XYZ file of C-alpha atoms in Angstrom:
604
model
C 154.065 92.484 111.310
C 156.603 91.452 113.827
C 157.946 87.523 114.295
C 154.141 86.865 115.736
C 152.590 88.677 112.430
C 150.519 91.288 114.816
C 148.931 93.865 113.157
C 150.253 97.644 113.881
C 147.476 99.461 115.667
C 146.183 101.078 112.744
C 142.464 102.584 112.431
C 139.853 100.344 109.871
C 142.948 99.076 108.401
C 143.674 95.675 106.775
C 147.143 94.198 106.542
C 147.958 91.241 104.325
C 150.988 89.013 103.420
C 152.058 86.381 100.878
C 154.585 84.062 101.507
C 156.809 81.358 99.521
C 156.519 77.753 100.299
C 159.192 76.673 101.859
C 159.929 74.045 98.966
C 160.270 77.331 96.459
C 162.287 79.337 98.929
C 164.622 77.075 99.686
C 167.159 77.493 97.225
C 166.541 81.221 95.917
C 169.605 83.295 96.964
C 168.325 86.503 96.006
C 164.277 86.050 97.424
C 163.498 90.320 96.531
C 163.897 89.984 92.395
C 161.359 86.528 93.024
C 159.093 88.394 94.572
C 158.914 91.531 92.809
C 158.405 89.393 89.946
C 155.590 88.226 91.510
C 154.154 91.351 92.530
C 154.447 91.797 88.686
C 152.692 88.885 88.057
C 149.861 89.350 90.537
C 149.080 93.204 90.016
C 149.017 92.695 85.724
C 146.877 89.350 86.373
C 143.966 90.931 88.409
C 144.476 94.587 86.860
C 140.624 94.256 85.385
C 139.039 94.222 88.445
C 141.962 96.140 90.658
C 142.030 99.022 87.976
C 138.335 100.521 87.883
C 137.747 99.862 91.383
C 136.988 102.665 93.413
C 138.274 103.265 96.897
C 137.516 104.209 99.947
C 140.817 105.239 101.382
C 143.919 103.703 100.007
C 144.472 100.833 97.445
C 145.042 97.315 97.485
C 148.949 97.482 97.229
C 151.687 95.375 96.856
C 155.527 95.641 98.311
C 158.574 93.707 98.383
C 159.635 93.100 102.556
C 162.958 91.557 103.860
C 163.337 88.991 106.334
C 163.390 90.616 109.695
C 163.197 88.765 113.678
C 162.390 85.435 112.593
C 159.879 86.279 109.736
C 160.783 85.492 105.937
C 160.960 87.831 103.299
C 157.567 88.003 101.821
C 155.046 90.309 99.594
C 153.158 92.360 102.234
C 150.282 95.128 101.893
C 148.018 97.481 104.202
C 144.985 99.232 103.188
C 143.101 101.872 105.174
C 139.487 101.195 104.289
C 137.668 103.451 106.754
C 134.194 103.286 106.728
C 133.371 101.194 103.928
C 133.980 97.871 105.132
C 133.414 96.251 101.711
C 137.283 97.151 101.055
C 138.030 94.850 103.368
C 136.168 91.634 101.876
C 137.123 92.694 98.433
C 140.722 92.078 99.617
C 140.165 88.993 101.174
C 138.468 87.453 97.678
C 141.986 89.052 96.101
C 144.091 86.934 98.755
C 141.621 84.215 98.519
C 142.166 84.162 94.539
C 145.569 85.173 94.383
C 146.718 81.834 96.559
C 144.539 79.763 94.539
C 146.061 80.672 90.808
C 149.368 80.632 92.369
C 149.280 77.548 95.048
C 153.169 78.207 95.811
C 152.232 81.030 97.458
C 150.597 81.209 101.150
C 148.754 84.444 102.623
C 147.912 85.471 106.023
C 145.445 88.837 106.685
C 144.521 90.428 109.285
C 142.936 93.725 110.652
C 142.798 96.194 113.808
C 140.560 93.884 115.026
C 142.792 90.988 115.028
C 142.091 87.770 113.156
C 138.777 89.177 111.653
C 137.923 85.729 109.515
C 137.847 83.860 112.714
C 135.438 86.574 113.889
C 133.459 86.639 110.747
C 133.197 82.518 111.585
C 132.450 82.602 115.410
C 129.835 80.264 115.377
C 131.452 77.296 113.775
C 135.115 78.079 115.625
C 136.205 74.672 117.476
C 136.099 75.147 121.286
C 140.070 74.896 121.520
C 140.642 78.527 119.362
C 140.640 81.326 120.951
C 142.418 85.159 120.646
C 145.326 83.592 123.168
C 146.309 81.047 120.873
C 145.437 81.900 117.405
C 148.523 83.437 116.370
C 150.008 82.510 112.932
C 147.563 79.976 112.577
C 145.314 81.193 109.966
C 146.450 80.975 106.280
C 144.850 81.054 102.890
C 146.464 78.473 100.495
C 145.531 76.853 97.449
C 142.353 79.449 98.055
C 141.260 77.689 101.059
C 141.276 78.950 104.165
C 143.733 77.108 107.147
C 143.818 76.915 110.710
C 146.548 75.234 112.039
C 145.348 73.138 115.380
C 146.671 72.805 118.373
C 147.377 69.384 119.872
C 145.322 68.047 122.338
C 148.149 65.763 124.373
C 151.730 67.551 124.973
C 153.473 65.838 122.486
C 150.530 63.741 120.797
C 151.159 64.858 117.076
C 155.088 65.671 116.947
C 154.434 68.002 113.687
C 152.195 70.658 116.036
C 153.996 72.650 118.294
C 152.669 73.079 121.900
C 152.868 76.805 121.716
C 151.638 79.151 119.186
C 153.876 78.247 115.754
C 156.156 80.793 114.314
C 155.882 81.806 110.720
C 158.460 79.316 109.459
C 157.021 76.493 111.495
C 153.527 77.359 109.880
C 154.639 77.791 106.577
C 156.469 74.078 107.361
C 153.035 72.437 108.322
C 151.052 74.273 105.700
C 153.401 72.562 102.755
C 153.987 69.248 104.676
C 150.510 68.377 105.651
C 147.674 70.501 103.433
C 144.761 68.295 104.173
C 145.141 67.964 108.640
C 145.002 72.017 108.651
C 142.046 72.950 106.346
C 139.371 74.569 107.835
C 136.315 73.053 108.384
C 133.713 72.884 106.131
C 131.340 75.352 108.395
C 133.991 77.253 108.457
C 135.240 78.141 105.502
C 131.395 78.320 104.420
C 131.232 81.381 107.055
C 133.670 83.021 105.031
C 132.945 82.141 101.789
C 129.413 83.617 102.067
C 130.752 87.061 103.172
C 132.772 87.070 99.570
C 130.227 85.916 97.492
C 129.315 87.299 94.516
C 132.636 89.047 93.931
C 133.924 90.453 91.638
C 130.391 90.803 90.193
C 129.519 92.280 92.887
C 131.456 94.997 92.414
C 129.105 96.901 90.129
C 126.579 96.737 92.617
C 128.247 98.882 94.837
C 128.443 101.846 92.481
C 125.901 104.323 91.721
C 125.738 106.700 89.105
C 124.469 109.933 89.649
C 124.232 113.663 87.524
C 126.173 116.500 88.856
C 126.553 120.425 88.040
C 130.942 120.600 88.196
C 133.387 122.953 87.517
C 134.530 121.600 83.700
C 137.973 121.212 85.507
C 136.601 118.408 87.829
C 134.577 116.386 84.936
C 138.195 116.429 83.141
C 140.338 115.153 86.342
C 137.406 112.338 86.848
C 137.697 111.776 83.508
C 141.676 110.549 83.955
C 141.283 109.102 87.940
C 137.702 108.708 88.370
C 139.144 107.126 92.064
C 139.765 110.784 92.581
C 136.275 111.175 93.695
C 137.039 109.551 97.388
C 139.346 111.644 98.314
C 137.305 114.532 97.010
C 133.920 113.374 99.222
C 136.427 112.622 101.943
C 137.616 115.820 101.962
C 134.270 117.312 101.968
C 133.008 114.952 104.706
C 135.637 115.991 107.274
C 135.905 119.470 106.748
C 136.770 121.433 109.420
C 136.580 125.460 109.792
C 140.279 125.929 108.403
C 139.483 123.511 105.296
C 136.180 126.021 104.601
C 138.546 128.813 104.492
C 139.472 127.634 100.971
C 136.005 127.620 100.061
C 135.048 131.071 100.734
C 135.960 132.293 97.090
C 137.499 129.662 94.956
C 140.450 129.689 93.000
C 140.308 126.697 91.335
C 137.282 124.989 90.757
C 135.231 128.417 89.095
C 131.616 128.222 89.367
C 131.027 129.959 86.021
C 132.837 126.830 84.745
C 129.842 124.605 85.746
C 128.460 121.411 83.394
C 126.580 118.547 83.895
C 128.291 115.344 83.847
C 127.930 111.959 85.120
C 129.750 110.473 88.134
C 130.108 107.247 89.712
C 130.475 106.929 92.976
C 130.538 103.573 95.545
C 127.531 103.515 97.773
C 129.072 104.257 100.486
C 130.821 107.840 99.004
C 127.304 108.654 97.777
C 125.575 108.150 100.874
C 128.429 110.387 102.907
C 127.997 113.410 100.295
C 123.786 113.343 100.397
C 123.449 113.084 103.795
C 125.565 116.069 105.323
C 123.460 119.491 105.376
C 125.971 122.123 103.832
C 125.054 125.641 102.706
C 127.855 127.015 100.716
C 129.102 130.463 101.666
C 127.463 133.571 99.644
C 130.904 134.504 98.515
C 131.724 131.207 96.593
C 129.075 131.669 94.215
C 128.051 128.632 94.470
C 124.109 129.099 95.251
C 121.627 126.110 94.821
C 118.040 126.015 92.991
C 115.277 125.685 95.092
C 114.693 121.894 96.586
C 111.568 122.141 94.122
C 114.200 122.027 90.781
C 114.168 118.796 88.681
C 117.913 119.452 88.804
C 118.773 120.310 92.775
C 120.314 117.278 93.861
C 122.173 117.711 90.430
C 123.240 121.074 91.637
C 123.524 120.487 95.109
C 125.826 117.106 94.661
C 128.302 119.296 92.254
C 128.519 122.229 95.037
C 129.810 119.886 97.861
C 132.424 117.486 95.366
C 133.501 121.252 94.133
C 134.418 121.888 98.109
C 136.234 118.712 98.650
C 138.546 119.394 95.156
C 139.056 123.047 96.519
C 139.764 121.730 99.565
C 142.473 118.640 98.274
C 144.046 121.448 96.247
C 144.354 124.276 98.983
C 146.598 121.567 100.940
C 149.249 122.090 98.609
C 151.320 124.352 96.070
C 150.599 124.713 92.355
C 154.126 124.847 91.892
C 155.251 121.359 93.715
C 158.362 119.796 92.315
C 158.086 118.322 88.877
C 160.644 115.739 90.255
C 157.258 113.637 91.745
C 155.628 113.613 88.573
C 158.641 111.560 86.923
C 158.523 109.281 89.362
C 156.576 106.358 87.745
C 158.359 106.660 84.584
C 161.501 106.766 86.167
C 160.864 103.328 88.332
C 162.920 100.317 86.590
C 160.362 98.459 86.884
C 157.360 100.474 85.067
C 159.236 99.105 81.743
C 158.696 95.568 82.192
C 155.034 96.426 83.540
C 153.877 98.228 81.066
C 155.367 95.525 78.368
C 153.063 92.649 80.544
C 150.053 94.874 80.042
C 150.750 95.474 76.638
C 151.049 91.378 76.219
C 147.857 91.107 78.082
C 146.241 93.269 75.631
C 144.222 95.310 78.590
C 145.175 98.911 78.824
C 145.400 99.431 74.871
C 145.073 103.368 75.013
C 144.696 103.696 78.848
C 148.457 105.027 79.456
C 147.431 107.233 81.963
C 145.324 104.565 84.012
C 148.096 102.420 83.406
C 150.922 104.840 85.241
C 148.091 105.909 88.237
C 147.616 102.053 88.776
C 150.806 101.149 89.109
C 152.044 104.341 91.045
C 149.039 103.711 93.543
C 149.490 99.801 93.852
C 153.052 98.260 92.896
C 155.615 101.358 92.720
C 154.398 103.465 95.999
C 157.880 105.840 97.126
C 158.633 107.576 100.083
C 155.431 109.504 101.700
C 157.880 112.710 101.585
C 157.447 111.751 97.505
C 154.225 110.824 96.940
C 151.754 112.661 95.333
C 148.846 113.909 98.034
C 145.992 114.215 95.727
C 145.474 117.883 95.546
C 148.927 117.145 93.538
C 147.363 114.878 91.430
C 144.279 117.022 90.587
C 146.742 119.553 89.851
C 149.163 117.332 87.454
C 146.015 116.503 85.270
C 144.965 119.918 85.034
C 148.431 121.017 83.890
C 149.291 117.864 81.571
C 146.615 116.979 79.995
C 144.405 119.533 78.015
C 140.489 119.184 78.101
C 137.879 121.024 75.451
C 135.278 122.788 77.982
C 132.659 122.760 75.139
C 133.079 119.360 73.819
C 132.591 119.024 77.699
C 129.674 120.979 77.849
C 127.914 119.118 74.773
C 128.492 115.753 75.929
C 126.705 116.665 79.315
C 123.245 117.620 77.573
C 123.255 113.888 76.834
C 124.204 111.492 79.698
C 123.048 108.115 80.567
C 120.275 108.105 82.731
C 121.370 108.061 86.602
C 120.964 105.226 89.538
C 118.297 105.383 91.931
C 119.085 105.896 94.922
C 116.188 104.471 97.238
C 118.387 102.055 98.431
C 119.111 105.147 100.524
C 115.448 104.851 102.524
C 115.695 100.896 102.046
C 119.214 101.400 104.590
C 120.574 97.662 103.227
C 123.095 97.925 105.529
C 122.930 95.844 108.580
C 123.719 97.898 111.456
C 121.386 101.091 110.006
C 118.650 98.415 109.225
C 118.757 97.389 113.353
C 118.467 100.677 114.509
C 115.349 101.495 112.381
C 113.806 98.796 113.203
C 114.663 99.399 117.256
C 113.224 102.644 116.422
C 110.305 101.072 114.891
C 111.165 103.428 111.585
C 108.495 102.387 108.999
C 110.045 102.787 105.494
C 108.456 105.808 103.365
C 109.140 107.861 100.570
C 111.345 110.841 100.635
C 108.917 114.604 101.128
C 110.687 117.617 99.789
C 112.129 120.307 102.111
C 109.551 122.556 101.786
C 106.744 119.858 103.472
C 109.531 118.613 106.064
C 109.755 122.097 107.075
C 105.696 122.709 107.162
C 105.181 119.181 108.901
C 107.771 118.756 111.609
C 107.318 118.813 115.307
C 109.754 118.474 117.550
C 107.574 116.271 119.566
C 108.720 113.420 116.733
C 112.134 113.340 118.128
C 111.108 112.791 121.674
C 109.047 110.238 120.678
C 111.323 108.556 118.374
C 113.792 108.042 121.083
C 111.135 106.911 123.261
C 110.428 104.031 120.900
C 114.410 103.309 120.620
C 114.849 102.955 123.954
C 111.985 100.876 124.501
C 112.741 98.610 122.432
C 116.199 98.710 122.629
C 116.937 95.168 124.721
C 118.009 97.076 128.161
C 115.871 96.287 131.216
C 116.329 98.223 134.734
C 113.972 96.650 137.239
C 114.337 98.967 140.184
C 112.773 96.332 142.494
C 115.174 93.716 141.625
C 118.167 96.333 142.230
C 116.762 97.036 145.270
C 116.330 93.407 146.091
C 119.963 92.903 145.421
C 121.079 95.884 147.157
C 119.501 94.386 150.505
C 121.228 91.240 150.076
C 124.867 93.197 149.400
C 124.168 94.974 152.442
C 123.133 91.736 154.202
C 126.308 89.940 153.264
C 128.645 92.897 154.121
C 127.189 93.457 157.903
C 126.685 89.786 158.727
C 129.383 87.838 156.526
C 130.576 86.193 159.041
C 127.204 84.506 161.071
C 127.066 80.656 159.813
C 123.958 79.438 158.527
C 122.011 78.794 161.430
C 122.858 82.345 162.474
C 122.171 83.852 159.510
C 118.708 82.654 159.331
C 118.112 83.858 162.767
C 118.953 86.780 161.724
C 116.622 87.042 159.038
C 113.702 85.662 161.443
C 114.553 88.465 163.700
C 115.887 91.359 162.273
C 113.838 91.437 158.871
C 111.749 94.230 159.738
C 115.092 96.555 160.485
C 116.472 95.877 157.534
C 113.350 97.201 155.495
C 113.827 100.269 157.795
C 117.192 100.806 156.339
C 115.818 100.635 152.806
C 113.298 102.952 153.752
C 115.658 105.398 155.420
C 117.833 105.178 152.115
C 115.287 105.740 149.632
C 114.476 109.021 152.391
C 118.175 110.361 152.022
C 117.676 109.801 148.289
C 114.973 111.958 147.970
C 116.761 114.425 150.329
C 119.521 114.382 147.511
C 117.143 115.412 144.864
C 115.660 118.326 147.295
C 119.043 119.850 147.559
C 120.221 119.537 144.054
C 116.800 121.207 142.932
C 118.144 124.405 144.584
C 122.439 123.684 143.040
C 122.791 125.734 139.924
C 122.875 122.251 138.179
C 119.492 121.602 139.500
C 118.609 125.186 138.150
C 119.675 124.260 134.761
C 117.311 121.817 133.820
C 114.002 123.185 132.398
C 110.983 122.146 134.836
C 107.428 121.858 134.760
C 105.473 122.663 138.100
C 103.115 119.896 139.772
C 101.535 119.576 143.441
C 102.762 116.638 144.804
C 100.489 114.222 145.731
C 100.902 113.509 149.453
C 99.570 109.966 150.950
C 97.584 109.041 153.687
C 99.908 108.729 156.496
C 100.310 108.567 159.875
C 99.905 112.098 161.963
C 104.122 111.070 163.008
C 104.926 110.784 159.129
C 102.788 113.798 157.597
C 104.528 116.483 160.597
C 108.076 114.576 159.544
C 107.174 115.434 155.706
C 105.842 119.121 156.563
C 109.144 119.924 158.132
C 111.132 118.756 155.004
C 109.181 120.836 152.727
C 107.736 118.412 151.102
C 103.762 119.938 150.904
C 105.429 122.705 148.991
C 104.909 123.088 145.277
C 107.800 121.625 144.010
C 109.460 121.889 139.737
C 109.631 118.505 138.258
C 112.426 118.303 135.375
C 110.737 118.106 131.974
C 112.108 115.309 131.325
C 110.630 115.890 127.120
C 111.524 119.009 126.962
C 115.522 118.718 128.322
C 115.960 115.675 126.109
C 114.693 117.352 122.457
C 116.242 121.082 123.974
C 119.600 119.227 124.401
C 119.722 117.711 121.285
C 118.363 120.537 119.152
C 121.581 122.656 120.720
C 124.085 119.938 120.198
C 122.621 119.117 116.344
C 122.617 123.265 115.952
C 127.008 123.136 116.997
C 127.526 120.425 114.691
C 127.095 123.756 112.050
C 126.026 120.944 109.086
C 129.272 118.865 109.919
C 128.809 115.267 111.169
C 128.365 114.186 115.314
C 126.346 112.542 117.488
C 123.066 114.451 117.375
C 122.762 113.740 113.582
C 123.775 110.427 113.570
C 121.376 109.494 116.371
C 118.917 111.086 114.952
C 118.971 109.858 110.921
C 119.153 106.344 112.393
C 115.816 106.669 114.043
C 114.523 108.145 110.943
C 114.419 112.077 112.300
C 115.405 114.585 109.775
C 115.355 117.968 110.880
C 114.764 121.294 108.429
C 117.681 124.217 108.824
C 118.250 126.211 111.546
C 115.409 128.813 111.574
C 117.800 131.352 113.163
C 120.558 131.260 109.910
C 117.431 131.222 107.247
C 115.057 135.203 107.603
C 112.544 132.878 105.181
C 112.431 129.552 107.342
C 108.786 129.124 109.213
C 109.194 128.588 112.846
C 109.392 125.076 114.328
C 106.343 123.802 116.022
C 106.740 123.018 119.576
């Protein structure tokens, strides 16, 4: 953040600051030891809820910054939290928290998006705030949320500047007057609601589930269970190079396979089940039939295998041991380690202890850090595992989550298109019936009912309606009134001429791109045109045009299912358009025929 505090435009990412009072800054000479004491402070205090949390992207973190153009030095973080937007509330509850057990310290956060809480609070906003003029005037402190307001009169409260404040200035008001710049009750309510139930809430948003993995992985999730986002990230956005890894595996054996039991967040979960994937014959890593108590087992385990092979193809087994010394090596993983020790947390969780802080307080250089095929491979060379100890405890695991919450979509946005598609919830049928049972009529149909009840509207009358009076204002702009309506007495029977004789040179349009080779490329259904009773002028006039020929509508059905059949086939099992469109109208669609010898033919 620059001296206005914008955010860099970063993709889903969240950036956050925490700032000294100016009553506690005032006299500190040396503001970096302060605040890395802080950082201390703040990452040992909420390490039970910051430590087992799982990830989407990146980690809340914590750095030391030095005053730069105007802006004090201050403890500043950014996470990327892609798509699981939950990252970004948990955060705010952090900032939220983290202000009110230490009121001498004031936090501003904000995201790609801008100032995100004032979005999140639209509807209770007073009229005078707006994107122009909200700069630096939204805090968190003493765990309330602040808006700083903007005078009404030029010079009517001399403690509010006229112009957006700077950082000190804010900081200034925020300590001086607490009380004029909280946020109103609606408000702060708005906000409040979207971070409720944290950090309970937190093991809501796992799931549990039973899969078949190389030992090697279950021992790796075993030290950074967080491991497991990169892993389905990996996976997720694959591209032809990354599969190139996967064709026989060097890692990740599949004669190493157990059963084990991993958690995921919802979100992770729901990225791995819902990408089609059939592993190459050379892996060796071939699935049950869908009919096996034990597929999704197996079939979960064969794509989190890919994304490790993948992580670990990025990089060299024999990286420089100088990274893995790094956290031991930091000054200030001494006095750390003695806070958690005083807190009594970690007890035998060393290696949790090191990751944590690594990830969160002590992050180096990016040409330093650890990439995560690095960290798989640190684990597998550090710290030894027993395969059959393994192996033994996997033939008795807790029972796994269920994961209908999957059909019941709880999320907003998936929940709106469903019901736009007018998607009626029902029970999961097994591949074999879902290929038996499908017609490709369903996905014609299904965006038929999206788009009707979709809320756009196209009257063509109304266009045309408007079109007259364009046309009408263009030609005649300059008649006055009384002219005008002459006009319109007069001449009303031309104009409908010219409406005619454009709708005829539309139609004229569509003759002569039936014969282009774009016209040609649609797939058309024949049909006699009906001709109208007409005048003997008006049906010689049509004759010469061709238009008592038999003439190839476009299949309108058949283009639109064609079309996306081809464009879901090039998507090859990876994510686009065609599958997203079509799982959030409810269409699931069996493999490819083509790529199966035992697949039954789709019905048309």
């Amino acid at each position: 953040m620059g001296a206005n505090m914008k955010l860099a435009v970063v993709e889903d990412a969240v950036e956050y600051c925490l700032f000294l009072m100016p009553d506690e800054a005032r006299d500190i000479e040396e503001p970096k030891e302060i605040l890395q004491k802080y950082i201390e402070r703040i990452m040992t205090q909420f390490a039970p809820i910051l430590v087992p949390y799982i990830w989407q992207n990146q980690p809340f973190n914590l750095k030391y910054k030095p005053a730069k153009g105007g802006v004090p030095a201050h403890i500043y973080g950014m996470t990327k939290f892609g798509d699981n937007i939950e990252d970004e509330w948990f955060i705010v509850y952090i900032i939220k928290e983290i202000t009110k057990t230490l009121p001498e310290l004031v936090a501003r956060i904000e995201d790609n998006d801008g100032e995100f809480l004032l979005i999140e609070a639209a509807d209770f906003l007073p009229k005078w705030l707006d994107p122009d003029n909200s700069a630096n005037r939204v805090f968190f402190h003493h765990g309330e949320l602040c808006i700083i307001p903007v005078p009404r009169k030029s010079g009517g409260i001399p403690w509010l500047p006229t112009t957006s404040p700077t950082i000190q200035q804010a900081l200034s008001i925020i300590s001086a007057h607490p009380e004029a710049v909280l946020a109103s009750e609606s408000v702060r309510a708005a906000v409040d609601r979207r971070i409720r139930g944290y950090p309970e809430k937190i093991e809501a948003s796992l799931h549990r589930a039973h899969c078949f993995l190389p030992a090697g992985i279950v021992a790796v999730l075993r030290q950074r269970p967080r491991l497991v986002s990169a892993a389905v990230q990996a996976f997720y956005l694959r591209d032809p190079i990354d599969l190139r890894a996967c064709r026989i595996f060097k890692m990740f054996l599949p004669e190493t396979r157990i059963m084990a039991s991993v958690t995921f967040t919802k979100c992770l979960y729901a990225q791995l089940v819902q990408q089609k994937f059939v592993p190459d014959r050379r892996s060796g890593y071939g699935l049950p039939p869908p009919s096996h108590p034990q597929y999704r087992a197996h079939e979960l385990g064969m794509k989190l295998a890919h994304g490790f092979e993948i992580l670990c193809s990025k990089c060299s087994p024999h990286f420089s041991d100088s990274r893995k010394s790094l956290v031991t090596a930091s000054p200030v993983w001494a006095s750390f380690l003695e806070s958690l020790k005083r807190n009594d947390y970690f007890k035998e969780r060393l290696e949790m202890a090191k990751n944590y802080f690594q990830l969160s307080i002590h992050r180096p250089e990016s040409s330093l850090a650890m990439s995560p095929g690095e960290e798989i491979l640190t684990v597998l060379q550090t710290l030894p595992f027993d395969v059959e100890e393994l192996r033994k405890e996997g033939t008795d695991l807790p029972p796994e989550d269920d994961d209908q919450w999957l059909v019941l979509s709880p999320d907003q946005l998936d929940q709106l298109l469903q019901d736009a598609a007018g998607r009626k919830e029902s029970q999961p049928i097994s591949q074999k019936e879902e290929e038996q049972n499908y017609d490709v009529v369903q996905v014609s149909d299904s965006v038929k009912a999206f788009i009707s009840k979709a809320p756009i509207t196209f009257d063509a009358d109304s266009f045309l309606n408007y079109f007259d009076k364009i046309l009408d204002e263009d030609d005649f702009g300059c008649l006055d009134s009384d002219e005008d309506l002459d006009f319109e007495t007069q001449d009303s029977e031309s104009l409908k001429g010219a409406l005619g004789s454009l709708k005829s040179y539309m139609a004229q349009m569509d003759q002569e791109l039936a014969h282009t080779s774009m016209g040609k490329s649609f797939s058309t259904r024949k049909q006699e045109k009906d001709l109208p009773s007409q005048t003997a002028n008006n049906n010689s006039d049509e004759e010469d045009s061709g238009a008592g020929d038999c003439i190839e509508a476009v299949d309108v059905d058949l283009n639109l299912v064609s079309n996306i059949l081809e464009s879901y086939s090039s998507q090859a099992g990876l994510a686009g358009p065609a599958s997203n469109l079509l799982h959030s109208m409810g269409v699931r669609l069996p493999d490819n025929a083509d790529h199966n010898p035992q697949g039954k033919p789709v019905k048309g």
